[in-house]
Tab-separated table of C-alpha atoms in Angstrom:
chain	number	residue	atom	x	y	z
A	171	GLY	CA	-23.090	-24.384	-14.584
A	172	GLY	CA	-26.430	-22.810	-13.520
A	173	ALA	CA	-26.501	-23.834	-9.764
A	174	GLU	CA	-23.302	-21.842	-8.969
A	175	PRO	CA	-24.530	-18.125	-9.173
A	176	ALA	CA	-27.890	-19.234	-7.539
A	177	ALA	CA	-25.669	-20.656	-4.498
A	178	ALA	CA	-23.564	-17.778	-4.602
A	179	ALA	CA	-26.608	-15.868	-4.464
A	180	GLN	CA	-27.803	-17.402	-1.281
A	181	THR	CA	-24.267	-16.722	0.399
A	182	ALA	CA	-24.601	-13.242	-0.914
A	183	ALA	CA	-28.024	-12.493	0.675
A	184	ALA	CA	-27.076	-14.013	3.832
A	185	ALA	CA	-23.869	-11.838	3.903
A	186	VAL	CA	-25.968	-8.576	3.348
A	187	ALA	CA	-26.150	-6.979	6.729
A	188	PRO	CA	-28.635	-3.987	7.909
A	189	ALA	CA	-25.983	-2.805	10.341
A	190	SER	CA	-25.394	0.159	8.141
A	191	VAL	CA	-28.974	1.252	7.611
A	192	SER	CA	-29.523	5.227	8.114
A	193	SER	CA	-31.714	6.315	10.870
A	194	GLU	CA	-34.558	8.525	9.147
A	195	ILE	CA	-37.180	5.809	10.469
A	196	THR	CA	-38.686	5.826	14.145
A	197	PRO	CA	-35.896	4.055	16.135
A	198	GLU	CA	-38.686	1.449	17.154
A	199	ALA	CA	-39.560	0.495	13.371
A	200	LYS	CA	-36.111	0.201	12.455
A	201	THR	CA	-35.250	-1.842	15.502
A	202	THR	CA	-38.225	-4.359	15.324
A	203	VAL	CA	-37.147	-4.975	11.355
A	204	GLU	CA	-33.618	-5.389	12.356
A	205	THR	CA	-34.421	-7.536	15.088
A	206	LEU	CA	-36.432	-9.579	13.041
A	207	LEU	CA	-33.895	-10.173	10.330
A	208	ALA	CA	-31.238	-10.983	13.016
A	209	GLN	CA	-33.713	-13.787	14.229
A	210	GLY	CA	-34.207	-15.003	10.793
A	211	LYS	CA	-37.714	-13.935	10.921
A	212	ASN	CA	-37.542	-12.778	7.361
A	213	SER	CA	-41.312	-12.921	6.498
A	214	ALA	CA	-42.091	-10.986	9.411
A	215	ALA	CA	-39.582	-8.213	9.032
A	216	LEU	CA	-40.592	-7.722	5.389
A	217	ALA	CA	-44.254	-7.371	6.717
A	218	ALA	CA	-42.979	-4.847	9.098
A	219	ALA	CA	-40.934	-2.929	6.984
A	220	ARG	CA	-43.803	-2.786	4.396
A	221	ALA	CA	-46.203	-1.627	7.475
A	222	ALA	CA	-44.167	0.940	8.368
A	223	ARG	CA	-43.349	2.197	4.879
A	224	GLY	CA	-46.923	2.855	4.614
A	225	ALA	CA	-46.709	5.898	6.467
A	226	MET	CA	-43.352	6.995	5.186
A	227	PRO	CA	-42.883	5.187	1.449
A	228	GLU	CA	-39.949	7.084	0.693
A	229	ASP	CA	-37.747	6.500	3.838
A	230	LYS	CA	-34.408	5.171	2.788
A	231	ALA	CA	-33.748	2.930	5.871
A	232	LEU	CA	-37.016	1.304	5.296
A	233	ARG	CA	-36.800	0.749	1.635
A	234	GLU	CA	-33.356	-0.910	2.357
A	235	LEU	CA	-34.655	-3.196	5.108
A	236	GLU	CA	-37.234	-4.293	2.667
A	237	GLY	CA	-34.658	-5.046	0.115
A	238	PHE	CA	-32.873	-6.771	2.736
A	239	ALA	CA	-35.558	-8.922	3.889
A	240	LEU	CA	-36.705	-9.932	0.156
A	241	LEU	CA	-33.133	-11.042	-0.523
A	242	ARG	CA	-33.133	-13.223	2.354
A	243	LEU	CA	-36.514	-14.461	1.281
A	244	LYS	CA	-35.040	-15.525	-2.112
A	245	ARG	CA	-37.689	-13.030	-3.853
A	246	TYR	CA	-34.877	-11.507	-6.036
A	247	THR	CA	-36.961	-10.035	-8.784
A	248	GLU	CA	-38.777	-8.365	-6.204
A	249	ALA	CA	-35.609	-7.170	-4.283
A	250	MET	CA	-34.541	-5.646	-7.727
A	251	GLY	CA	-37.593	-3.532	-7.759
A	252	VAL	CA	-36.875	-1.954	-4.448
A	253	LEU	CA	-33.006	-1.833	-4.625
A	254	VAL	CA	-32.647	-0.561	-8.227
A	255	PRO	CA	-34.319	2.779	-7.531
A	256	LEU	CA	-32.695	3.039	-4.062
A	257	ALA	CA	-29.252	2.773	-5.727
A	258	ALA	CA	-29.824	5.137	-8.437
A	259	GLU	CA	-30.764	7.463	-5.383
A	260	ASN	CA	-27.978	6.747	-3.231
A	261	ARG	CA	-24.576	6.291	-5.830
A	262	GLY	CA	-22.534	6.403	-3.223
A	263	ASP	CA	-23.846	3.766	-0.730
A	264	ALA	CA	-21.684	0.494	-1.083
A	265	ALA	CA	-24.124	-1.739	1.055
A	266	ILE	CA	-26.989	-0.777	-1.145
A	267	HIS	CA	-25.024	-1.626	-4.386
A	268	SER	CA	-23.966	-4.766	-3.063
A	269	ALA	CA	-27.556	-5.839	-1.797
A	270	LEU	CA	-28.178	-4.956	-5.428
A	271	GLY	CA	-25.513	-7.102	-6.699
A	272	ALA	CA	-27.074	-9.885	-4.791
A	273	ALA	CA	-30.523	-9.586	-6.333
A	274	PHE	CA	-29.271	-9.386	-9.662
A	275	MET	CA	-26.910	-12.488	-8.944
A	276	GLY	CA	-30.018	-14.174	-7.547
A	277	ALA	CA	-32.239	-13.426	-10.539
A	278	ARG	CA	-29.243	-14.756	-12.818
A	279	TYR	CA	-28.308	-11.397	-14.228
A	280	THR	CA	-24.624	-12.023	-13.861
A	281	ASP	CA	-23.342	-8.839	-15.995
A	282	GLU	CA	-25.671	-6.396	-13.729
A	283	ALA	CA	-24.382	-8.367	-10.617
A	284	ARG	CA	-20.991	-7.751	-11.578
A	285	ASP	CA	-21.473	-4.173	-12.397
A	286	ALA	CA	-23.303	-3.505	-9.211
A	287	TYR	CA	-20.440	-5.189	-7.242
A	288	GLU	CA	-17.813	-3.535	-8.803
A	289	VAL	CA	-19.677	0.078	-8.019
A	290	ALA	CA	-19.532	-1.491	-4.256
A	291	VAL	CA	-15.844	-1.830	-3.995
A	292	LYS	CA	-15.110	1.391	-5.764
A	293	ILE	CA	-17.019	3.137	-3.383
A	294	ASP	CA	-15.971	0.970	-0.595
A	295	PRO	CA	-12.799	-1.180	-1.248
A	296	LYS	CA	-13.012	-3.127	2.241
A	297	ARG	CA	-16.344	-4.495	1.067
A	298	ARG	CA	-15.424	-8.238	1.765
A	299	ASP	CA	-18.870	-9.518	0.473
A	300	ALA	CA	-18.626	-7.850	-2.567
A	301	HIS	CA	-15.067	-8.923	-3.380
A	302	PHE	CA	-15.918	-12.305	-2.771
A	303	ASN	CA	-19.172	-12.397	-4.718
A	304	LEU	CA	-17.247	-10.818	-7.540
A	305	ALA	CA	-14.894	-13.580	-7.358
A	306	GLN	CA	-17.543	-16.169	-7.758
A	307	LEU	CA	-18.849	-14.526	-10.727
A	308	TYR	CA	-15.858	-14.006	-12.388
A	309	ALA	CA	-14.990	-17.869	-11.634
A	310	PHE	CA	-18.189	-19.570	-12.471
A	311	SER	CA	-20.419	-17.168	-14.667
A	312	GLU	CA	-19.724	-16.519	-18.531
A	313	PRO	CA	-17.660	-15.022	-19.402
A	314	LYS	CA	-15.195	-16.331	-16.907
A	315	ASN	CA	-12.307	-14.119	-15.915
A	316	LEU	CA	-9.972	-16.251	-13.559
A	317	ARG	CA	-7.382	-13.517	-13.169
A	318	LYS	CA	-10.169	-11.026	-11.930
A	319	ALA	CA	-11.403	-13.865	-9.898
A	320	ARG	CA	-8.202	-14.550	-8.158
A	321	LYS	CA	-7.660	-10.651	-7.529
A	322	HIS	CA	-11.348	-10.225	-5.795
A	323	TYR	CA	-10.999	-13.340	-3.911
A	324	GLU	CA	-7.469	-12.560	-2.270
A	325	LYS	CA	-8.651	-9.213	-1.347
A	326	ALA	CA	-11.662	-10.996	0.172
A	327	LYS	CA	-9.416	-13.361	2.068
A	328	GLU	CA	-7.072	-10.405	3.143
A	329	LEU	CA	-10.323	-8.597	4.518
A	330	GLY	CA	-11.156	-11.709	6.661
A	331	LEU	CA	-12.976	-14.163	4.731
A	332	ALA	CA	-12.664	-17.753	5.201
A	333	PRO	CA	-11.251	-19.524	2.402
A	334	SER	CA	-13.720	-21.194	0.122
A	335	PRO	CA	-12.712	-24.570	-1.057
A	336	ARG	CA	-15.062	-24.259	-4.119
A	337	LEU	CA	-13.115	-21.059	-5.313
A	338	ASP	CA	-9.820	-22.468	-4.242
A	339	ALA	CA	-10.677	-25.723	-6.572
A	340	ALA	CA	-11.988	-23.104	-9.441
A	341	LEU	CA	-9.010	-21.190	-9.129
A	342	GLU	CA	-6.282	-23.721	-9.116
């Protein structure tokens, strides 16, 4: 059904962690936005990221943090607008591709979400969130592929993911 990708996108957005953001920006601006995200103050984090971007509109770290804040606010289409060009400019950054997958997933672009997560795990095979989200996409979105869902779910659990009763039931 249609609720699974939306619920999965919420989980995906929550899993996106800004820990890997580059240090191109002033440490104070970056720290402020990261602190606000960590406190769950997502609207304030978005406002702070956008304010700091006013002075440095092309800064990778600020754009990434803005994308994370938009994901957490479930503003998936806006997040795509930030993350699509960022992913194109940073083809080797698994965190950005995983965040882009979450944005696509939330906006119900399941094929694009699969593609973004596949890129993320190709870049970083230990990307637990991307494996888990691929498992969900393959288990619950058309065209279903339970073999691939099992493969990515097992890899995510191997990397420390807690079992998901919902996925366990779907993959029985």
